[in-house]
Every structure is written in structure tokens, then in C-alpha cells.
Amino acid sequence: MSFLEVFQYSRIDSPLHRLDPRSKLVMVIVCSAASLLFLNIVPLLIVLSCLVPLIALSHSLGRWFKSMRGLIFLVAFIVIFNTLLSSVQYPFSYSIALALRLIALMTSFSLFFLTVQPDHLSQALIQMRVKFEFAFAMSMAMRYVPTLGQEAYAIMDAQKARGVELDKGNALKRIRNTVPIIVPLIIVSIRRALLIAESMESRGFGSTHKRTYMDRLYFRRSDWLVVAVSLVVLVFLVYVRFILGLPEWMLWQLPF
Amino acid sequence: MIQLEDVSFSYDGVYSALVGVSLQIDDGESVAIMGNNGAGKTTLVKHFNGLLRPDHGRVIVNGVDARRRSVAELSKEIGLVWQNPDHQLFLDTVRKEIVFGLRNLGYSAEEADARCDMVLKDLHLEELAERSPFALSGGERKRVCLASVLATEPKVLALDEPTIGQDAGQKLRLARLLQDMNRKGCTVVVVTHDIEFVIENFPRTVAMSRGRIVADGKTSSVLSDSNAIALCSLSPPQMTVAAQSMNRLFPEVSPRMTALSEVEEAIVRILGGR
């Protein structure tokens, strides 16, 4: 699961970390739109070559590489299956483009999750007029993803010690083997949710309806700049894709 | 017998959870592993049945290198009882839960049922046999987990924090059960912070701190060793505290006592008795 690492906030300082979550959200939406607009190898490589410097700007290249290494298996899976099963003219070329799109999408989203502190995310949501309870639930959900992961590992260990062989047997047996993992995971999560709810209420959660906030987010000039550039890029990409059409060399495909 | 030879392990390649740990636990021993939080106690125990494999060094279980054997194979010989019972319970009755592990380890349905009945009786869980494990209290769930491991009759029984959430009566029962198992030839290893529980029930203690073994030997000498106690951030046994304050007034009294009987004897001696 190491490819998920790129979706975890890294507590470092970088130009991207300092941006407002809202401006980063706009940027990320544009980046992922760019990855979704094209399905040819050349434009996707261009998108990626714009994204990687942004990852570098957030001082997270190491993590990104590690995640990509973890992704190799999935990418190989996508390429092999699409090559074998798809009915387009050049299936291999098409599968490579699909894999590139996956990588570009993951990289775009990771730009957001790597650099946005969970607290700031909920604050950003609140300032975007999302109700506090929902924003809080959202940031809590994010906060508990790694915890749930650890819990899953602990459960796997516990079941292995009772003779459950998770990676043995045919497909059906393997699916059946997940039951002893999933059930305790759900139970533990429900128990924890109840505990958290109780402890939150006992600390006065929801007692006042008018909240004030210690930290507030402010858009700075750099944030406006990011939003403006992102929007210009988006308009340009849409124009190229739908009205102008891609030049010949960008439509290049592998001949098989 | 479990032998660890110079075992090192790291979860993330940066922080070492175990550093050059060598340990031998003979058949029929009864050993407590103590240490501060994050000392590597649970990590150590997970090496016994191959859940974790050492980065360096070797683990030898009953004469065979553990590397060559799967967790399922090792689990037949080494039963692990976990700290959090919720990590293993997933079936709708206590009985099924106990039978599940037995069936995994290759016992026939009849054999598994027979063993289940026996262990339910041993642990006074008969009334709970048809109840859902999720409806039980924390302490009861913990005992169900213990039962599911005991049913496999492992040669080595390793328990992680078995006394947490158990009242004094249950603790006493657990202690008796472990002594019983030990008398029958089962090796018992327990990871715990409960110092009085260790003094009363375990002749040998291994003290760990920061992934290293800092003391290993007779429980009375390890737990009265103020250096080891401080390293493991344990609070010294009450009897040792009593012995130390007696030692300040009467230098002839040893400051390193852990058992009530020793302190009693010393007091009687000071008072001029036998």
C-alpha cells in the first residue's frame, strides 16, 4: 500500500505548503482536468512534465518516487489487461496512455493532499460556507485513514496467528479469507466512532452554535496568482482540446 | 525452545524497534517481558511466530530456523494472545470463534468441538458459549481470545498485556491458569506492565528498553535493580520500596527485596525475633 503515501500530509515548509488550501484546490482541479482532457501519450507526458516540477516545489519528490514505485504493480496490471482486452486499434499504446493518465491524476491529487494540513482543509471548507459539523467530519475522516490502516495490519497479524493464510488458495478462498479481516475492522471502527462521539460530547462539542475560530485563512497575492494562472490554463486547454484540435505530432501513437 | 540470536528489526528502516536482541527461552519456563512503552516488547513477541521476520539475526523455534516456516505452521506451536480482543473476534458465537482457529490449524470438526468444550470449562465460559462475542464485556472478550488460543494447546503461550481490564479475581484466576499450563509443560511468556503480577507468578524477567534487553534474570534481582527499573520506567515494587526505606534505617537489611515473605522476615529479624 506504499503508493498511498503520496496522499498523506507532509509536515514541511515549501512554497506550495504555504498557499491557501482553496487556491490549491482550484489548481488541483485544473491539473486533474488536464489529465482527463487528453488520452494520448504526448499530451499526457507534457502534463506530467508540468506536474513533477510542482511536486519538486513542494519538496516531496522522494515520497512521490516511493509512491510511484508502489504503483508499478497496478500500472503493469492496467497495461497488460487493457492490451489484451481492449478493442481499439493500438491497444498497447492506448494502455500506456491510460497508465499515464492514472499517474497524472494521482500526482495532481497528491499535490493537494501532500500540502494541505487537515486542519486547514476543514477551515477552508468552513470558509467556503460548508457547515462546521460536515467540515469537521471530513477532516476527522482524513485523520483516521492512517489509523485504520494500522488497525488493519494489527488485525491481519492477529488472524494469521490463528492460522488464517491470507495469500494462499484460489480466488474464492482468498475472498473468503478477507471476512476475518473486514468484520473486526468494521467492529473496531464502530466502537471507536462511539468512543470518539462520547468523548467529543463530554468536551462540549456542539454546545454553541456561534463558533469563532482561532486561525482564519486569508487569500494572499500569491493565491490569487495561482487561481488566475490555473483558470487561464484551463481555458487554454479546453480551447485546444475542443475547438482548435491537437496538432498532428501530439496524436502520435505507438504502432501496436 | 525459542532462541533469538542477535535479532535486529526496524519497521520503517529508520527507527530500530529491536537492536541486537539475544534471548533464549527454554521449554517449561515462565518468563515475563517488561519495559516502557515502545521498548519493543510486542515486536519481540511477534518474532516468535514469524509475524515479523528479523532484518538481521536468527529466530530458532524448537530447533528449526523460523525463516523456513510459515506463520500458520509456527502458530501450531506458539499461541499468541493479543492485547486487543477486538482484533480477532469476527464470528457470531463464542463457540464458533474458538473452533475457527482449531479448524485452521487442521483439526477435525469433532476434535475441535471436544477441545472447545474443554477449554470453555477450564475458563468458566460455558454459559457464554452460544453468545455473540460482540455482546460481551471487554474482560470477557479477552478471555474468549485466550480460550481460542488455549484450545490449540500450544507448546509456547505468549500473552500481550493479559491483565489489562481484568479485576482482581480474574487476575488471580488467570495467574492460576498460567501456572497450571506451566506445570503441564507449557512455556509461558507474558508481556506486561503489571509488576506485582510478575513478582507473584514469573520466576524470570526480561527487561527491555529502546529495543534492547537491559536486564535478564531472576525476577527478584531484575525488579529490585533500580537501574533497570528506571530504564524501563516501571515503578519499583512496593516491597522493594519498603526494603529500601528499611535499609536507610537498618543498613543490615538488603535493599533488594521483592517478595512480601522476605520483608516480613527482615522485620521479624529487626524486632529481635527468630
Short mmCIF file of C-alpha atoms in Angstrom, two decimals:
data_model
loop_
_atom_site.label_atom_id
_atom_site.label_comp_id
_atom_site.label_asym_id
_atom_site.label_seq_id
_atom_site.Cartn_x
_atom_site.Cartn_y
_atom_site.Cartn_z
CA MET A 1 0.00 0.00 0.00
CA SER A 2 3.03 2.28 -0.18
CA PHE A 3 1.54 4.13 -3.16
CA LEU A 4 -0.89 5.81 -0.75
CA GLU A 5 1.93 7.62 0.95
CA VAL A 6 1.71 10.44 -1.53
CA PHE A 7 -1.78 11.25 -0.19
CA GLN A 8 -0.52 11.88 3.32
CA TYR A 9 0.18 15.38 4.54
CA SER A 10 3.88 16.02 4.98
CA ARG A 11 4.76 18.41 7.74
CA ILE A 12 7.34 20.50 5.92
CA ASP A 13 7.58 24.05 4.69
CA SER A 14 7.52 24.80 0.97
CA PRO A 15 6.07 27.44 -1.33
CA LEU A 16 3.18 25.07 -2.08
CA HIS A 17 2.56 24.28 1.59
CA ARG A 18 2.22 27.99 2.28
CA LEU A 19 -0.57 28.51 -0.27
CA ASP A 20 -4.19 28.72 0.82
CA PRO A 21 -5.99 25.36 0.51
CA ARG A 22 -8.66 26.98 -1.63
CA SER A 23 -6.22 28.20 -4.26
CA LYS A 24 -4.58 24.77 -4.24
CA LEU A 25 -7.99 23.19 -4.73
CA VAL A 26 -8.51 25.26 -7.88
CA MET A 27 -5.03 24.34 -9.08
CA VAL A 28 -5.58 20.65 -8.45
CA ILE A 29 -8.93 20.64 -10.20
CA VAL A 30 -7.29 22.21 -13.24
CA CYS A 31 -4.40 19.71 -13.09
CA SER A 32 -6.73 16.73 -12.93
CA ALA A 33 -8.93 18.22 -15.66
CA ALA A 34 -5.80 18.45 -17.80
CA SER A 35 -5.11 14.75 -17.16
CA LEU A 36 -8.68 13.86 -18.05
CA LEU A 37 -8.93 16.01 -21.17
CA PHE A 38 -6.35 14.05 -23.12
CA LEU A 39 -5.84 10.39 -23.85
CA ASN A 40 -2.72 10.48 -25.97
CA ILE A 41 0.77 9.74 -24.85
CA VAL A 42 2.40 13.01 -25.82
CA PRO A 43 -0.03 15.46 -24.18
CA LEU A 44 -0.14 13.33 -21.03
CA LEU A 45 3.65 13.32 -20.88
CA ILE A 46 3.55 17.10 -21.19
CA VAL A 47 1.01 17.29 -18.34
CA LEU A 48 3.22 15.04 -16.22
CA SER A 49 6.29 17.09 -17.00
CA CYS A 50 4.43 20.12 -15.65
CA LEU A 51 3.25 18.28 -12.54
CA VAL A 52 6.58 16.80 -11.47
CA PRO A 53 8.23 20.22 -11.01
CA LEU A 54 5.25 21.19 -8.84
CA ILE A 55 5.90 18.10 -6.68
CA ALA A 56 9.53 19.17 -6.53
CA LEU A 57 8.38 22.63 -5.47
CA SER A 58 6.59 21.01 -2.51
CA HIS A 59 9.88 19.28 -1.55
CA SER A 60 8.22 15.87 -1.86
CA LEU A 61 9.93 14.21 -4.84
CA GLY A 62 11.26 11.42 -2.63
CA ARG A 63 7.80 10.49 -1.44
CA TRP A 64 6.40 10.77 -4.93
CA PHE A 65 9.00 8.35 -6.30
CA LYS A 66 8.31 5.93 -3.48
CA SER A 67 4.59 6.03 -4.21
CA MET A 68 5.16 5.57 -7.91
CA ARG A 69 7.32 2.54 -7.20
CA GLY A 70 4.43 1.15 -5.14
CA LEU A 71 2.15 1.80 -8.09
CA ILE A 72 4.19 -0.29 -10.54
CA PHE A 73 2.15 -3.40 -9.89
CA LEU A 74 -1.16 -1.66 -10.55
CA VAL A 75 0.21 0.06 -13.65
CA ALA A 76 1.50 -3.26 -15.02
CA PHE A 77 -1.93 -4.74 -14.34
CA ILE A 78 -3.69 -1.94 -16.22
CA VAL A 79 -1.31 -2.14 -19.17
CA ILE A 80 -1.47 -5.93 -19.50
CA PHE A 81 -5.23 -6.25 -19.16
CA ASN A 82 -6.06 -3.34 -21.42
CA THR A 83 -3.63 -4.52 -24.05
CA LEU A 84 -5.22 -7.95 -24.03
CA LEU A 85 -8.84 -6.92 -23.75
CA SER A 86 -9.36 -3.56 -25.37
CA SER A 87 -10.69 -3.36 -28.89
CA VAL A 88 -9.02 -0.15 -30.06
CA GLN A 89 -6.60 -0.12 -32.99
CA TYR A 90 -3.38 0.13 -31.00
CA PRO A 91 -4.20 -1.44 -27.63
CA PHE A 92 -0.70 -1.23 -26.17
CA SER A 93 -0.35 2.44 -26.98
CA TYR A 94 -3.81 3.05 -25.53
CA SER A 95 -2.98 1.19 -22.31
CA ILE A 96 0.21 3.16 -21.86
CA ALA A 97 -1.83 6.35 -22.22
CA LEU A 98 -4.31 5.07 -19.63
CA ALA A 99 -1.49 4.29 -17.21
CA LEU A 100 0.00 7.74 -17.78
CA ARG A 101 -3.39 9.26 -17.08
CA LEU A 102 -3.62 7.36 -13.80
CA ILE A 103 -0.18 8.57 -12.78
CA ALA A 104 -1.00 12.15 -13.78
CA LEU A 105 -4.28 12.05 -11.84
CA MET A 106 -2.63 10.61 -8.76
CA THR A 107 0.10 13.20 -8.96
CA SER A 108 -2.45 16.03 -9.24
CA PHE A 109 -4.42 14.88 -6.22
CA SER A 110 -1.29 14.26 -4.25
CA LEU A 111 -0.33 17.90 -4.78
CA PHE A 112 -3.34 18.77 -2.67
CA PHE A 113 -3.13 16.09 0.00
CA LEU A 114 0.63 16.36 0.44
CA THR A 115 0.49 20.05 1.13
CA VAL A 116 -2.81 20.73 2.89
CA GLN A 117 -2.83 20.32 6.62
CA PRO A 118 -6.08 18.56 7.63
CA ASP A 119 -7.00 21.40 9.99
CA HIS A 120 -6.60 23.93 7.21
CA LEU A 121 -8.72 21.82 4.93
CA SER A 122 -11.65 21.90 7.32
CA GLN A 123 -11.09 25.59 7.94
CA ALA A 124 -11.12 26.15 4.18
CA LEU A 125 -14.36 24.22 3.86
CA ILE A 126 -15.93 26.24 6.64
CA GLN A 127 -14.90 29.47 4.98
CA MET A 128 -16.45 28.12 1.80
CA ARG A 129 -19.71 28.03 3.77
CA VAL A 130 -19.76 24.30 4.45
CA LYS A 131 -21.41 23.61 7.81
CA PHE A 132 -18.92 23.14 10.61
CA GLU A 133 -20.11 19.64 11.51
CA PHE A 134 -19.58 18.41 7.96
CA ALA A 135 -16.21 20.04 7.62
CA PHE A 136 -15.17 18.55 10.92
CA ALA A 137 -16.39 15.10 9.94
CA MET A 138 -14.42 15.38 6.72
CA SER A 139 -11.17 16.31 8.41
CA MET A 140 -11.72 13.58 11.02
CA ALA A 141 -12.23 11.03 8.28
CA MET A 142 -8.94 12.05 6.75
CA ARG A 143 -7.24 11.99 10.08
CA TYR A 144 -8.35 8.40 10.72
CA VAL A 145 -7.29 6.86 7.43
CA PRO A 146 -3.76 6.00 8.60
CA THR A 147 -5.11 4.80 11.95
CA LEU A 148 -7.47 2.47 10.14
CA GLY A 149 -4.55 1.21 8.08
CA GLN A 150 -2.56 0.38 11.20
CA GLU A 151 -5.59 -1.32 12.66
CA ALA A 152 -5.97 -3.43 9.52
CA TYR A 153 -2.38 -4.61 9.86
CA ALA A 154 -2.89 -5.49 13.52
CA ILE A 155 -5.98 -7.50 12.62
CA MET A 156 -4.17 -9.32 9.84
CA ASP A 157 -1.44 -10.25 12.32
CA ALA A 158 -4.00 -11.48 14.82
CA GLN A 159 -5.74 -13.67 12.24
CA LYS A 160 -2.50 -15.00 10.78
CA ALA A 161 -1.58 -16.15 14.25
CA ARG A 162 -4.80 -18.20 14.25
CA GLY A 163 -3.77 -19.97 11.08
CA VAL A 164 -5.55 -17.82 8.50
CA GLU A 165 -3.39 -17.92 5.40
CA LEU A 166 -4.22 -14.71 3.61
CA ASP A 167 -2.21 -15.31 0.47
CA LYS A 168 -2.95 -18.95 -0.16
CA GLY A 169 -5.64 -20.79 -2.06
CA ASN A 170 -7.73 -19.98 -5.11
CA ALA A 171 -9.53 -16.70 -5.77
CA LEU A 172 -12.70 -17.76 -3.96
CA LYS A 173 -10.79 -18.83 -0.85
CA ARG A 174 -8.88 -15.57 -0.84
CA ILE A 175 -12.10 -13.60 -0.96
CA ARG A 176 -13.47 -15.70 1.91
CA ASN A 177 -10.27 -15.06 3.82
CA THR A 178 -10.95 -11.34 3.89
CA VAL A 179 -14.01 -11.86 6.12
CA PRO A 180 -11.93 -12.35 9.29
CA ILE A 181 -10.19 -9.06 8.47
CA ILE A 182 -13.14 -6.94 7.38
CA VAL A 183 -15.54 -7.84 10.22
CA PRO A 184 -13.19 -6.90 13.08
CA LEU A 185 -12.15 -3.77 11.17
CA ILE A 186 -15.77 -2.63 10.95
CA ILE A 187 -16.47 -3.51 14.58
CA VAL A 188 -13.37 -1.72 15.80
CA SER A 189 -14.25 1.34 13.73
CA ILE A 190 -17.80 1.46 15.07
CA ARG A 191 -16.60 1.06 18.63
CA ARG A 192 -14.07 3.81 18.08
CA ALA A 193 -16.62 6.09 16.46
CA LEU A 194 -18.88 5.71 19.50
CA LEU A 195 -15.98 6.40 21.84
CA ILE A 196 -14.94 9.49 19.90
CA ALA A 197 -18.51 10.76 19.83
CA GLU A 198 -18.82 10.31 23.58
CA SER A 199 -15.50 11.97 24.31
CA MET A 200 -16.36 14.85 21.99
CA GLU A 201 -19.71 15.42 23.59
CA SER A 202 -18.21 15.25 27.05
CA ARG A 203 -15.89 18.04 25.96
CA GLY A 204 -18.80 20.17 24.87
CA PHE A 205 -18.92 19.56 21.13
CA GLY A 206 -21.89 21.39 19.58
CA SER A 207 -22.78 23.31 22.73
CA THR A 208 -22.72 26.68 20.98
CA HIS A 209 -23.96 27.43 17.52
CA LYS A 210 -21.93 30.56 17.01
CA ARG A 211 -18.35 29.42 16.76
CA THR A 212 -15.32 31.59 16.46
CA TYR A 213 -12.06 30.35 15.01
CA MET A 214 -8.55 30.92 16.20
CA ASP A 215 -6.99 30.52 12.77
CA ARG A 216 -8.55 32.07 9.75
CA LEU A 217 -7.29 31.62 6.21
CA TYR A 218 -6.64 34.64 4.06
CA PHE A 219 -6.10 34.74 0.33
CA ARG A 220 -2.81 36.41 -0.45
CA ARG A 221 -1.48 37.78 -3.68
CA SER A 222 0.26 34.51 -4.47
CA ASP A 223 -3.05 32.68 -4.04
CA TRP A 224 -4.83 34.97 -6.47
CA LEU A 225 -1.96 34.46 -8.88
CA VAL A 226 -2.26 30.68 -8.65
CA VAL A 227 -6.02 30.84 -9.24
CA ALA A 228 -5.63 33.21 -12.18
CA VAL A 229 -2.92 31.12 -13.84
CA SER A 230 -4.91 27.93 -13.25
CA LEU A 231 -8.02 29.41 -14.86
CA VAL A 232 -6.09 30.72 -17.87
CA VAL A 233 -4.51 27.30 -18.32
CA LEU A 234 -7.90 25.62 -18.07
CA VAL A 235 -9.44 27.93 -20.68
CA PHE A 236 -6.46 27.38 -22.95
CA LEU A 237 -6.60 23.58 -22.60
CA VAL A 238 -10.33 23.42 -23.24
CA TYR A 239 -9.88 25.68 -26.27
CA VAL A 240 -7.08 23.48 -27.65
CA ARG A 241 -8.92 20.26 -26.98
CA PHE A 242 -12.36 21.11 -28.28
CA ILE A 243 -12.05 23.99 -30.72
CA LEU A 244 -8.53 24.14 -32.10
CA GLY A 245 -7.84 20.40 -32.06
CA LEU A 246 -4.48 18.84 -31.22
CA PRO A 247 -1.65 19.16 -33.74
CA GLU A 248 -0.66 16.01 -35.61
CA TRP A 249 2.54 15.29 -33.64
CA MET A 250 0.66 15.23 -30.37
CA LEU A 251 -1.62 12.46 -31.59
CA TRP A 252 1.36 10.15 -32.14
CA GLN A 253 0.76 6.55 -31.08
CA LEU A 254 2.90 3.51 -30.64
CA PRO A 255 2.35 1.31 -33.72
CA PHE A 256 0.93 -1.66 -31.77
CA MET B 1 12.51 -23.70 22.99
CA ILE B 2 12.81 -20.25 21.47
CA GLN B 3 16.19 -18.82 20.63
CA LEU B 4 16.82 -15.35 19.29
CA GLU B 5 20.32 -14.71 18.04
CA ASP B 6 21.35 -11.09 17.63
CA VAL B 7 17.96 -10.13 16.23
CA SER B 8 17.50 -6.62 14.85
CA PHE B 9 14.34 -5.27 13.37
CA SER B 10 13.07 -1.97 12.06
CA TYR B 11 9.56 -1.16 10.88
CA ASP B 12 10.46 1.69 8.58
CA GLY B 13 14.20 1.27 8.01
CA VAL B 14 14.95 4.36 10.07
CA TYR B 15 13.90 3.74 13.65
CA SER B 16 15.12 0.45 15.15
CA ALA B 17 12.49 -1.43 17.13
CA LEU B 18 14.90 -4.22 18.13
CA VAL B 19 18.67 -3.87 18.31
CA GLY B 20 20.83 -6.99 18.59
CA VAL B 21 18.48 -8.91 20.86
CA SER B 22 19.68 -12.33 22.01
CA LEU B 23 17.40 -14.36 24.18
CA GLN B 24 16.81 -17.98 24.97
CA ILE B 25 13.60 -19.27 26.49
CA ASP B 26 13.77 -22.94 27.44
CA ASP B 27 10.91 -25.41 27.41
CA GLY B 28 8.77 -25.15 30.51
CA GLU B 29 9.99 -21.73 31.52
CA SER B 30 7.73 -18.96 32.71
CA VAL B 31 9.03 -15.58 31.63
CA ALA B 32 7.79 -12.01 31.94
CA ILE B 33 8.89 -9.37 29.45
CA MET B 34 8.70 -5.88 30.89
CA GLY B 35 9.66 -2.48 29.58
CA ASN B 36 8.48 1.04 28.93
CA ASN B 37 6.06 1.90 26.15
CA GLY B 38 7.73 1.46 22.78
CA ALA B 39 10.53 -0.68 24.21
CA GLY B 40 9.91 -3.38 21.60
CA LYS B 41 8.14 -5.98 23.74
CA THR B 42 5.32 -6.71 21.31
CA THR B 43 7.73 -6.55 18.38
CA LEU B 44 9.85 -9.17 20.12
CA VAL B 45 6.90 -11.49 20.68
CA LYS B 46 5.79 -11.13 17.06
CA HIS B 47 9.12 -12.65 16.05
CA PHE B 48 8.28 -15.86 17.92
CA ASN B 49 5.67 -16.99 15.39
CA GLY B 50 7.06 -15.33 12.30
CA LEU B 51 4.62 -12.42 12.04
CA LEU B 52 7.74 -10.31 11.88
CA ARG B 53 10.97 -11.57 10.37
CA PRO B 54 14.28 -10.22 11.65
CA ASP B 55 16.27 -7.84 9.44
CA HIS B 56 19.42 -9.34 10.96
CA GLY B 57 19.99 -12.38 13.15
CA ARG B 58 18.02 -15.57 13.51
CA VAL B 59 14.97 -16.88 15.33
CA ILE B 60 15.03 -20.58 16.11
CA VAL B 61 11.85 -22.25 17.31
CA ASN B 62 12.17 -25.77 18.71
CA GLY B 63 15.45 -26.26 16.91
CA VAL B 64 14.26 -25.13 13.46
CA ASP B 65 15.04 -21.79 11.90
CA ALA B 66 11.75 -19.86 11.83
CA ARG B 67 12.59 -18.41 8.44
CA ARG B 68 11.75 -21.71 6.78
CA ARG B 69 8.27 -21.94 8.29
CA SER B 70 5.04 -20.06 7.69
CA VAL B 71 3.15 -18.20 10.39
CA ALA B 72 0.39 -20.82 10.24
CA GLU B 73 2.88 -23.63 10.89
CA LEU B 74 4.54 -21.79 13.74
CA SER B 75 1.16 -20.94 15.24
CA LYS B 76 0.56 -24.61 15.96
CA GLU B 77 3.46 -24.48 18.40
CA ILE B 78 3.26 -20.89 19.56
CA GLY B 79 -0.04 -19.41 20.66
CA LEU B 80 -0.24 -15.63 20.79
CA VAL B 81 -2.93 -13.90 22.82
CA TRP B 82 -3.32 -10.28 21.79
CA GLN B 83 -3.77 -7.13 23.73
CA ASN B 84 -6.93 -6.07 21.90
CA PRO B 85 -9.50 -8.87 21.61
CA ASP B 86 -11.45 -6.91 19.00
CA HIS B 87 -8.69 -7.57 16.51
CA GLN B 88 -9.58 -11.22 16.18
CA LEU B 89 -13.25 -11.74 17.04
CA PHE B 90 -15.50 -11.85 13.98
CA LEU B 91 -17.93 -14.78 14.26
CA ASP B 92 -21.39 -14.77 15.78
CA THR B 93 -20.87 -17.13 18.70
CA VAL B 94 -18.08 -17.73 21.16
CA ARG B 95 -18.05 -21.41 20.26
CA LYS B 96 -17.54 -20.74 16.53
CA GLU B 97 -14.80 -18.31 17.39
CA ILE B 98 -12.88 -20.95 19.30
CA VAL B 99 -13.46 -23.65 16.72
CA PHE B 100 -12.31 -21.35 13.90
CA GLY B 101 -8.66 -21.34 14.93
CA LEU B 102 -8.68 -25.09 15.56
CA ARG B 103 -10.09 -25.83 12.12
CA ASN B 104 -7.49 -23.54 10.51
CA LEU B 105 -4.74 -25.48 12.20
CA GLY B 106 -6.07 -28.72 10.74
CA TYR B 107 -8.16 -30.31 13.50
CA SER B 108 -11.24 -32.33 12.54
CA ALA B 109 -14.69 -30.94 13.38
CA GLU B 110 -15.25 -33.43 16.23
CA GLU B 111 -11.81 -32.88 17.71
CA ALA B 112 -12.29 -29.13 17.50
CA ASP B 113 -15.66 -29.36 19.26
CA ALA B 114 -14.24 -31.54 22.01
CA ARG B 115 -11.34 -29.20 22.61
CA CYS B 116 -13.68 -26.23 22.57
CA ASP B 117 -15.85 -27.77 25.30
CA MET B 118 -12.81 -28.48 27.41
CA VAL B 119 -11.39 -25.01 27.21
CA LEU B 120 -14.78 -23.37 27.82
CA LYS B 121 -14.98 -25.36 31.01
CA ASP B 122 -11.43 -24.53 32.04
CA LEU B 123 -12.04 -20.82 31.64
CA HIS B 124 -15.56 -20.83 33.11
CA LEU B 125 -17.03 -19.62 29.84
CA GLU B 126 -19.65 -22.36 29.37
CA GLU B 127 -22.61 -20.00 29.77
CA LEU B 128 -21.18 -17.72 27.13
CA ALA B 129 -20.68 -20.45 24.52
CA GLU B 130 -23.66 -19.51 22.37
CA ARG B 131 -23.50 -15.76 22.97
CA SER B 132 -22.17 -13.30 20.43
CA PRO B 133 -18.64 -12.21 21.30
CA PHE B 134 -19.58 -8.64 20.44
CA ALA B 135 -22.19 -8.54 23.18
CA LEU B 136 -19.67 -9.47 25.87
CA SER B 137 -17.78 -7.13 28.17
CA GLY B 138 -14.17 -6.23 27.45
CA GLY B 139 -12.83 -8.62 30.06
CA GLU B 140 -14.99 -11.46 28.77
CA ARG B 141 -13.91 -10.83 25.19
CA LYS B 142 -10.34 -11.03 26.36
CA ARG B 143 -11.00 -14.40 27.93
CA VAL B 144 -12.64 -15.67 24.76
CA CYS B 145 -9.47 -14.81 22.87
CA LEU B 146 -7.41 -16.58 25.49
CA ALA B 147 -9.70 -19.60 25.17
CA SER B 148 -9.34 -19.66 21.40
CA VAL B 149 -5.58 -19.88 21.77
CA LEU B 150 -5.55 -22.29 24.71
CA ALA B 151 -7.74 -24.67 22.73
CA THR B 152 -4.90 -25.27 20.29
CA GLU B 153 -2.70 -26.44 23.20
CA PRO B 154 0.40 -24.60 22.07
CA LYS B 155 3.84 -25.55 23.40
CA VAL B 156 4.53 -21.91 24.00
CA LEU B 157 1.86 -19.49 25.15
CA ALA B 158 2.66 -15.81 24.71
CA LEU B 159 0.28 -13.20 26.12
CA ASP B 160 0.39 -9.48 25.44
CA GLU B 161 -0.88 -7.44 28.39
CA PRO B 162 -3.31 -10.10 29.66
CA THR B 163 -4.15 -8.34 32.93
CA ILE B 164 -5.45 -5.07 31.50
CA GLY B 165 -9.16 -4.69 32.22
CA GLN B 166 -9.34 -7.74 34.48
CA ASP B 167 -10.50 -7.40 38.06
CA ALA B 168 -8.50 -8.85 40.94
CA GLY B 169 -10.48 -12.10 40.91
CA GLN B 170 -9.98 -12.65 37.19
CA LYS B 171 -6.32 -11.81 37.52
CA LEU B 172 -5.94 -14.44 40.20
CA ARG B 173 -7.73 -16.97 38.01
CA LEU B 174 -5.53 -16.07 35.07
CA ALA B 175 -2.45 -16.49 37.24
CA ARG B 176 -3.62 -19.93 38.40
CA LEU B 177 -4.40 -20.94 34.84
CA LEU B 178 -0.98 -19.89 33.62
CA GLN B 179 0.70 -21.73 36.48
CA ASP B 180 -1.36 -24.79 35.62
CA MET B 181 -0.37 -24.60 31.98
CA ASN B 182 3.23 -24.15 33.01
CA ARG B 183 3.09 -27.17 35.29
CA LYS B 184 1.78 -29.21 32.38
CA GLY B 185 4.92 -28.30 30.46
CA CYS B 186 3.75 -25.29 28.52
CA THR B 187 6.22 -22.44 28.20
CA VAL B 188 4.56 -19.19 29.24
CA VAL B 189 5.74 -15.78 28.09
CA VAL B 190 3.89 -12.69 29.16
CA VAL B 191 4.31 -9.05 28.15
CA THR B 192 3.04 -6.78 30.89
CA HIS B 193 3.45 -3.62 32.93
CA ASP B 194 1.84 -5.23 35.94
CA ILE B 195 4.80 -5.54 38.28
CA GLU B 196 3.02 -7.25 41.18
CA PHE B 197 1.56 -9.83 38.77
CA VAL B 198 5.08 -10.61 37.59
CA ILE B 199 6.56 -10.88 41.06
CA GLU B 200 3.92 -13.33 42.17
CA ASN B 201 3.88 -15.53 39.08
CA PHE B 202 7.03 -15.35 36.99
CA PRO B 203 10.41 -16.62 38.15
CA ARG B 204 12.27 -14.97 35.28
CA THR B 205 12.00 -11.41 33.96
CA VAL B 206 13.44 -9.84 30.84
CA ALA B 207 13.57 -6.05 30.99
CA MET B 208 13.64 -4.12 27.74
CA SER B 209 14.25 -0.51 26.84
CA ARG B 210 14.62 1.10 23.42
CA GLY B 211 14.74 -2.20 21.58
CA ARG B 212 17.44 -3.68 23.79
CA ILE B 213 17.41 -6.16 26.63
CA VAL B 214 18.69 -4.25 29.64
CA ALA B 215 18.32 -6.96 32.25
CA ASP B 216 17.51 -10.64 32.17
CA GLY B 217 17.43 -12.99 35.10
CA LYS B 218 15.62 -13.87 38.30
CA THR B 219 12.58 -11.67 38.73
CA SER B 220 13.60 -10.64 42.24
CA SER B 221 17.00 -9.43 41.11
CA VAL B 222 15.80 -7.73 37.91
CA LEU B 223 12.94 -5.87 39.58
CA SER B 224 15.00 -4.72 42.53
CA ASP B 225 17.66 -3.38 40.17
CA SER B 226 16.97 0.35 40.33
CA ASN B 227 18.87 0.95 37.10
CA ALA B 228 16.70 -1.47 35.10
CA ILE B 229 13.56 -0.13 36.78
CA ALA B 230 14.43 3.42 35.77
CA LEU B 231 15.32 2.44 32.19
CA CYS B 232 12.01 0.65 31.78
CA SER B 233 10.11 3.46 33.53
CA LEU B 234 8.49 0.99 35.90
CA SER B 235 7.52 1.98 39.37
CA PRO B 236 9.53 -0.22 41.74
CA PRO B 237 7.63 -2.99 43.53
CA GLN B 238 6.10 -1.85 46.82
CA MET B 239 8.15 -4.39 48.72
CA THR B 240 11.37 -3.04 47.20
CA VAL B 241 10.39 0.50 48.25
CA ALA B 242 9.74 -0.83 51.75
CA ALA B 243 13.06 -2.66 51.75
CA GLN B 244 14.90 0.46 50.61
CA SER B 245 13.46 2.63 53.37
CA MET B 246 14.21 -0.07 55.93
CA ASN B 247 17.75 -0.21 54.58
CA ARG B 248 18.20 3.51 55.27
CA LEU B 249 17.46 2.91 58.97
CA PHE B 250 18.95 -0.56 59.30
CA PRO B 251 21.88 -0.98 56.89
CA GLU B 252 21.98 -4.71 57.54
CA VAL B 253 18.66 -5.12 55.71
CA SER B 254 19.08 -5.75 51.98
CA PRO B 255 17.50 -3.01 49.84
CA ARG B 256 16.78 -5.52 47.09
CA MET B 257 13.74 -7.50 48.17
CA THR B 258 10.60 -8.02 46.13
CA ALA B 259 8.54 -10.61 48.00
CA LEU B 260 6.31 -9.98 50.99
CA SER B 261 7.81 -13.00 52.79
CA GLU B 262 11.34 -11.55 52.57
CA VAL B 263 10.24 -8.23 54.02
CA GLU B 264 8.33 -9.98 56.78
CA GLU B 265 11.41 -11.97 57.68
CA ALA B 266 13.55 -8.84 57.78
CA ILE B 267 11.09 -7.06 60.08
CA VAL B 268 10.96 -10.02 62.41
CA ARG B 269 14.77 -10.10 62.49
CA ILE B 270 14.96 -6.36 63.32
CA LEU B 271 12.42 -6.79 66.08
CA GLY B 272 14.70 -9.43 67.56
CA GLY B 273 12.61 -12.42 66.66
CA ARG B 274 13.91 -15.63 65.17
#
